[in-house]
Short mmCIF file of C-alpha atoms in Angstrom, two decimals:
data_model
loop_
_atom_site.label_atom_id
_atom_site.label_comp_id
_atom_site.label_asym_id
_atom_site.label_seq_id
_atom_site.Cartn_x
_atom_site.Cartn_y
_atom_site.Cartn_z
CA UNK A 25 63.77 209.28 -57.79
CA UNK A 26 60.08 210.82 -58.19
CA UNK A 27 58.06 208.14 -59.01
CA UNK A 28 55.36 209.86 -61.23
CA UNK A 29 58.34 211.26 -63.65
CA UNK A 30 59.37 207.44 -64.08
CA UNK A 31 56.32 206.26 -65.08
CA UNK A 32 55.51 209.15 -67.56
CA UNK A 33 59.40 208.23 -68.84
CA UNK A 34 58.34 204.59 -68.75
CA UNK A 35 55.38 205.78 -70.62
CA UNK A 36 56.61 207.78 -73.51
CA UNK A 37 59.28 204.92 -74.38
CA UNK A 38 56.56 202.47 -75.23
CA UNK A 39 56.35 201.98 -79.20
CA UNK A 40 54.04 199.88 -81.42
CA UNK A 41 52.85 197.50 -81.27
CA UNK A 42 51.92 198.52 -77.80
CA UNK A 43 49.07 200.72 -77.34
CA UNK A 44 48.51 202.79 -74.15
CA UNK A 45 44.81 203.56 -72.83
CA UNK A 46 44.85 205.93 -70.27
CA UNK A 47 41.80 206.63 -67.87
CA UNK A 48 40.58 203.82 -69.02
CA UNK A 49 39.92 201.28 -65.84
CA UNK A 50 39.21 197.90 -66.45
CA UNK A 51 36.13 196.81 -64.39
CA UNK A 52 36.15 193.21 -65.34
CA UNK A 53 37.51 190.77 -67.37
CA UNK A 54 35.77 187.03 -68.40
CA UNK A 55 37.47 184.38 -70.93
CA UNK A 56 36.40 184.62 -74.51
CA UNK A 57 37.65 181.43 -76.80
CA UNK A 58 41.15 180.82 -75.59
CA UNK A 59 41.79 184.29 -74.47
CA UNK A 60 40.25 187.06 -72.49
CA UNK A 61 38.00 189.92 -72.99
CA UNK A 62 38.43 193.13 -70.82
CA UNK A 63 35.76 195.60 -70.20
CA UNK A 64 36.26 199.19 -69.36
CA UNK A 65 33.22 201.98 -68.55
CA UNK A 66 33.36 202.47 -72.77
CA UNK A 67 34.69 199.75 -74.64
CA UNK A 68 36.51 196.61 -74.76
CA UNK A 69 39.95 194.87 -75.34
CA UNK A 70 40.47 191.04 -76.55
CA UNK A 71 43.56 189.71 -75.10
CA UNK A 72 45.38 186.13 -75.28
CA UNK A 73 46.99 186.97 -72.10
CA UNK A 74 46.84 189.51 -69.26
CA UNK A 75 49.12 190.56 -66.85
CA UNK A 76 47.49 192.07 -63.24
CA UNK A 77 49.80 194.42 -62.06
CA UNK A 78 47.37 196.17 -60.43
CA UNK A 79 48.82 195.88 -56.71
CA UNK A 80 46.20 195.37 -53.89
CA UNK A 81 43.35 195.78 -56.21
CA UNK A 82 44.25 192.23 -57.85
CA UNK A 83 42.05 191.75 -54.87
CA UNK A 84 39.03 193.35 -56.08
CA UNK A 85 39.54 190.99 -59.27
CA UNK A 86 38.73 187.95 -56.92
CA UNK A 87 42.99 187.14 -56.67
CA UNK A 88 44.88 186.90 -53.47
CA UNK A 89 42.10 187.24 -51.44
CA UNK A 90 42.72 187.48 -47.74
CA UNK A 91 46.52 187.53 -48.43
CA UNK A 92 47.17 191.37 -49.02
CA UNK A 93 47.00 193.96 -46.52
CA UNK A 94 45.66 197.08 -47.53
CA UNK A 95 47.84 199.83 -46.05
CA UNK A 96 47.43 203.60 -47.16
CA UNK A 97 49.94 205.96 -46.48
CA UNK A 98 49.51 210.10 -46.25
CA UNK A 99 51.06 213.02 -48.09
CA UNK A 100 50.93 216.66 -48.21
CA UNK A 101 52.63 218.57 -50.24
CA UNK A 102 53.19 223.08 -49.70
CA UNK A 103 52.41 225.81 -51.82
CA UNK A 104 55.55 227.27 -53.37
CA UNK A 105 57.53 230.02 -51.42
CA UNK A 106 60.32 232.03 -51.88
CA UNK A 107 63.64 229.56 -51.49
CA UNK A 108 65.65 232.76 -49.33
CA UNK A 109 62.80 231.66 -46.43
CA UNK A 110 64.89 228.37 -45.94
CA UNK A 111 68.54 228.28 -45.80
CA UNK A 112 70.89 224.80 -46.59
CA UNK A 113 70.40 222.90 -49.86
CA UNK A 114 67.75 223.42 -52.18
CA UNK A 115 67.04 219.69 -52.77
CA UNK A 116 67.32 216.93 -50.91
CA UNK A 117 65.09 214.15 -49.35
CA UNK A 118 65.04 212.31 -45.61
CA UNK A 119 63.59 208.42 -46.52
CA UNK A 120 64.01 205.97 -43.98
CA UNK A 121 65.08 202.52 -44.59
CA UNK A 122 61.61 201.08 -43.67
CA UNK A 123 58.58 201.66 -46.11
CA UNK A 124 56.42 202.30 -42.65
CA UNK A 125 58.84 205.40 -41.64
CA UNK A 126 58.10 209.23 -42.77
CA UNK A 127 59.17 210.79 -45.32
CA UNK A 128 60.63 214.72 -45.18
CA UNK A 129 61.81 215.98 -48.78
CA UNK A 130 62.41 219.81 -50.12
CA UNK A 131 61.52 220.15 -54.24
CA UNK A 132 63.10 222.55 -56.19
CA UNK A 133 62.01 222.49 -59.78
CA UNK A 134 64.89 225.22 -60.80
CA UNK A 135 62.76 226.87 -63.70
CA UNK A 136 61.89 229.84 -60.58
CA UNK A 137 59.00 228.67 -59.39
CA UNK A 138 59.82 228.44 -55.85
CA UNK A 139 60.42 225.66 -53.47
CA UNK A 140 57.88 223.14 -51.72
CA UNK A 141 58.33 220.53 -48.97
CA UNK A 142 56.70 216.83 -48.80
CA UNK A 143 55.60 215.20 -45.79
CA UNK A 144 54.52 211.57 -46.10
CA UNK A 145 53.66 210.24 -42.57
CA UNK A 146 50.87 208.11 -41.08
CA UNK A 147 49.63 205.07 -41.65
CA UNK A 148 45.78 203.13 -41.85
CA UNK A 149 44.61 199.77 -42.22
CA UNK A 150 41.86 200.29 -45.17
CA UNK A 151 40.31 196.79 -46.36
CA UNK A 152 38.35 198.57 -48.74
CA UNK A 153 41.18 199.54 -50.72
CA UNK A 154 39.89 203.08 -50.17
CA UNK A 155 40.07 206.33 -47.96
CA UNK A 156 37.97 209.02 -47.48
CA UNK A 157 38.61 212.67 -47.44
CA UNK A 158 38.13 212.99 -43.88
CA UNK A 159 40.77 210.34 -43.20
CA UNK A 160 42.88 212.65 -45.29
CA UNK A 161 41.81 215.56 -43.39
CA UNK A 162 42.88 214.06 -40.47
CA UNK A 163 46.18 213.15 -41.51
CA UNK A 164 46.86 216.44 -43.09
CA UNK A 165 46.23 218.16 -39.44
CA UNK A 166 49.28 215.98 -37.88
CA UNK A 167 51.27 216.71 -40.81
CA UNK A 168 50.58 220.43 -40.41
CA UNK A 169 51.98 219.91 -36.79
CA UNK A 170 55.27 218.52 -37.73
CA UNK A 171 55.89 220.90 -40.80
CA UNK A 172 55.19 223.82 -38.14
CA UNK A 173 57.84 222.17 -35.78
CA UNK A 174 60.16 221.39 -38.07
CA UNK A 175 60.08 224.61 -40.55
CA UNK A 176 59.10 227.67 -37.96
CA UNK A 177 60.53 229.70 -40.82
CA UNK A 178 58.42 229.23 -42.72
CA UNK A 179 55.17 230.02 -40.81
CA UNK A 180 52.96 231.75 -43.07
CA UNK A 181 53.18 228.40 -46.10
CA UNK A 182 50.12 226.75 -46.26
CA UNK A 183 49.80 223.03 -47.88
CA UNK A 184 48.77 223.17 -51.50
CA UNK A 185 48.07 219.47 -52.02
CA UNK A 186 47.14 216.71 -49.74
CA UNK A 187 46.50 212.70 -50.99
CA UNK A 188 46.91 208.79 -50.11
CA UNK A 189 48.57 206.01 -51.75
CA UNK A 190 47.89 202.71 -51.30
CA UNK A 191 50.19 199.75 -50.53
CA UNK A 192 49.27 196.01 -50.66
CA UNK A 193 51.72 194.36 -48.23
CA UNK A 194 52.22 190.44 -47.67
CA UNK A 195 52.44 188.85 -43.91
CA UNK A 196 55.36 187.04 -45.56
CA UNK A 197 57.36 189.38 -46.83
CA UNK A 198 56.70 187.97 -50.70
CA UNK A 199 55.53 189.05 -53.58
CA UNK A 200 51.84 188.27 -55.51
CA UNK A 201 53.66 187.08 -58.42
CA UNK A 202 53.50 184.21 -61.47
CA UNK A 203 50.44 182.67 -63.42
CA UNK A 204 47.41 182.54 -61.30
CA UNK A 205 44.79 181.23 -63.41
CA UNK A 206 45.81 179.74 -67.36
CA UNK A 207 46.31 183.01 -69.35
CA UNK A 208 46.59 185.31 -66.51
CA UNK A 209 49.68 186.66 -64.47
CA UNK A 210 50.39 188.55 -61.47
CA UNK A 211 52.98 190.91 -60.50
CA UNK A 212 51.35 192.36 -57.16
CA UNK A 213 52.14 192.82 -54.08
CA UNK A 214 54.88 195.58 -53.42
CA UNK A 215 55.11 195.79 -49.66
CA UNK A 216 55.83 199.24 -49.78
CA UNK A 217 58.61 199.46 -52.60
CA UNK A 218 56.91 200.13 -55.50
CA UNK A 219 59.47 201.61 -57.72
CA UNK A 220 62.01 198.97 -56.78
CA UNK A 221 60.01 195.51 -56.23
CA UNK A 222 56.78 196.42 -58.89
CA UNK A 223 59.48 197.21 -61.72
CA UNK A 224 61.57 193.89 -61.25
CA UNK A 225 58.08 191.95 -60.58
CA UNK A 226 56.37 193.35 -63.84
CA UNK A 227 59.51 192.75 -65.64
CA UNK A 228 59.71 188.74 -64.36
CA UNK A 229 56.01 188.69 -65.75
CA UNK A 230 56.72 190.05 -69.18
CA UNK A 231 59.09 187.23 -69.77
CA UNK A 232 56.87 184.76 -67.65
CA UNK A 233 54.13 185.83 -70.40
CA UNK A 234 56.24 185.37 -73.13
CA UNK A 235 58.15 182.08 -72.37
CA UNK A 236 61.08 183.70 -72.07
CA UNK A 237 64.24 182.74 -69.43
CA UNK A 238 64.55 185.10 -66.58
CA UNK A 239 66.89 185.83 -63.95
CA UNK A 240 64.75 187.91 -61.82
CA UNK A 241 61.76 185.19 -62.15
CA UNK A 242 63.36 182.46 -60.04
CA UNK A 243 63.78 184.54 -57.45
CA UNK A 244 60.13 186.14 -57.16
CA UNK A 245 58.93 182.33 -57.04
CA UNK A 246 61.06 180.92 -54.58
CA UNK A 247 59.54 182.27 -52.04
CA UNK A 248 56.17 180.76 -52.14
CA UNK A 249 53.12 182.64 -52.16
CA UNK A 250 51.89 185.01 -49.64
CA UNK A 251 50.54 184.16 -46.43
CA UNK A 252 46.97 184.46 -45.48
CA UNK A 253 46.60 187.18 -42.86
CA UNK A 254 45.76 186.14 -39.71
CA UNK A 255 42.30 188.01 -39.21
CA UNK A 256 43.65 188.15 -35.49
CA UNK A 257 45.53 190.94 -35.85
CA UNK A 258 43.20 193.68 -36.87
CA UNK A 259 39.71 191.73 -35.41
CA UNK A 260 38.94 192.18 -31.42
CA UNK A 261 37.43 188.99 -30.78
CA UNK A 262 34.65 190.52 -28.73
CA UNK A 263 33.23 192.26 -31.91
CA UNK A 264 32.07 191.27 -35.34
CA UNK A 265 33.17 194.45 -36.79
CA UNK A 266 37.27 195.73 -37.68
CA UNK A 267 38.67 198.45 -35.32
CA UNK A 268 38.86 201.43 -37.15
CA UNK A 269 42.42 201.67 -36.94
CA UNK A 270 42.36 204.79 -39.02
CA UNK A 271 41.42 206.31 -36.13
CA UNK A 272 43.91 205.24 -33.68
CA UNK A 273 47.80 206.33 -33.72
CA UNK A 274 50.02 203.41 -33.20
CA UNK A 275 53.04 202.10 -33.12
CA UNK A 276 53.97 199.09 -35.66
CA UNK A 277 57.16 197.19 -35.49
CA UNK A 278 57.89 194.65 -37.82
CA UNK A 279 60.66 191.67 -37.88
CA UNK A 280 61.75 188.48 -39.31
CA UNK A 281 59.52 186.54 -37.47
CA UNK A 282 56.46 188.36 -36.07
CA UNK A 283 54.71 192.09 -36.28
CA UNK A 284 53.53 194.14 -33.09
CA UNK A 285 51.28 196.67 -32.69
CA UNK A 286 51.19 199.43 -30.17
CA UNK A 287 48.90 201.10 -28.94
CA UNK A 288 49.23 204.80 -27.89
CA UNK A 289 50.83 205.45 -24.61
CA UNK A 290 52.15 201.53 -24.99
CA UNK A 291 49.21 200.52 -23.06
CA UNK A 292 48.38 197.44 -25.15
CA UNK A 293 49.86 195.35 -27.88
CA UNK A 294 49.33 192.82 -30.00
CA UNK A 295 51.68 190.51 -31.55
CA UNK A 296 51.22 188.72 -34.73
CA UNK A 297 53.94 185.65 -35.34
CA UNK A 298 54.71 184.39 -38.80
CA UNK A 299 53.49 181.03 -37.49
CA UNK A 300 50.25 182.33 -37.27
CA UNK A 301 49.59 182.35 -34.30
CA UNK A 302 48.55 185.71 -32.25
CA UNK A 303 49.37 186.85 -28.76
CA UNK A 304 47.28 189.87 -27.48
CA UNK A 305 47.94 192.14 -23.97
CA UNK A 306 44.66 194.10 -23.62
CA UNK A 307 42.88 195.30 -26.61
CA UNK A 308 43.44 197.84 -29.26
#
């Protein structure tokens, strides 16, 4: 599925009396009466209720603080080239199981245009909730190296496009979901299955919002809410300041019960329990 061509679908099958505001951010919100009053860079909306499905930035709202872990992942994306320069099928996608794995697709839009190929790989920790272009930069070069590997046929194609999403993950494993303050609902927190988790999430807080009976609903609460993160993890106790882990290629494993983190060349690792509780060899 490409996930911007579901959301424009998603898009152009809203009808009144819903109204659609696009580029238009909301910067704040504060209660007005009963209900709320949301302010974007040129105007305003009243609303009885709001809904933050907003991912990791819920965050930057003052919500789920110090319970969502910023995580941006990479992309480039070629120019088009001539499809005869690569033989086999002329679309088809390699997606691992795990949201943390990379990503290897070939994009043909059949209206003679040519073909392109996607590389999504690499991962950093950004707290902000932001990246800058070097940190793109940077990831672009290592996806140059494996496209070059990989596609030796195709030499002389340059990357067109280059960008970073951002995922808000939970040490738990759960969703940011149900009413978090009176007249306000969350459905945040996609740990890295947007298309999947955010749709049945948003859903659950529709009906949530409108008092209706759900079946999804039940099961986004059962859960519990998400864990703090242990600040262990991603702080080296000898410094004030986070590790710029942006920086640094390692190797993340995640299980039921704890998450580890290697360092290049396996020299050091740190391990990260769902108790809580962290266990560090050497330092990252």
């Amino acid at each position: 599925m490409q996930p911007a061509a579901y959301i424009r679908g998603v898009a152009d099958c809203l009808k009144k009396p819903v109204t659609l505001y696009e580029r238009t951010p909301a910067l704040s919100f504060e209660r007005l009466g009963t209900g709320w009053l949301v302010k974007t860079p040129q105007g305003s909306v009243q609303a009885a209720k709001i809904i933050m499905a907003n991912n990791g930035h819920a965050e930057s709202f003052g919500f789920f603080r110090g319970r969502l872990l910023h995580v941006f992942t990479y992309a480039s994306l070629t120019e088009a080239f001539d499809p005869s320069c690569l033989s086999g099928e002329r679309k088809w996608a390699a997606t691992p199981a795990l949201p943390m794995g990379t990503t290897v697709r070939r994009i043909s839009t059949g209206t003679g245009t040519g073909d392109r190929i996607l590389v999504r790989s690499r991962y950093s920790y950004n707290p902000s909730i932001a990246v800058s272009d070097a940190a793109i930069q940077r990831a672009g070069r290592l996806h140059d190296g494996k496209f070059s590997k990989r596609f030796p046929t195709l030499s002389g194609v340059g990357m067109q496009y280059r960008w970073a999403g951002a995922m808000a993950l939970t040490r738990n494993h759960v969703p940011a979901f149900g009413e978090i303050e009176r007249g306000v609902f969350a459905a945040c927190g996609c740990n890295g299955l947007g298309a999947s988790n955010s749709t049945a999430s948003g859903i659950a807080a529709a009906e949530l919002t409108l008092g209706h009976d759900s079946r999804t609903r039940p099961r986004l609460r059962a859960p519990g809410c998400p864990d703090g993160i242990a600040a262990a993890a991603f702080h080296d106790d000898r410094s004030k300041d986070p590790p710029r882990l942006s920086r640094v290629e390692c190797r993340i494993r995640v299980t039921r019960d704890d998450i580890t983190i290697v360092s290049p060349g396996g020299s050091s690792c740190r391990t990260v329990s769902r108790s809580g509780n962290a266990e560090s060899i050497g330092s990252l």
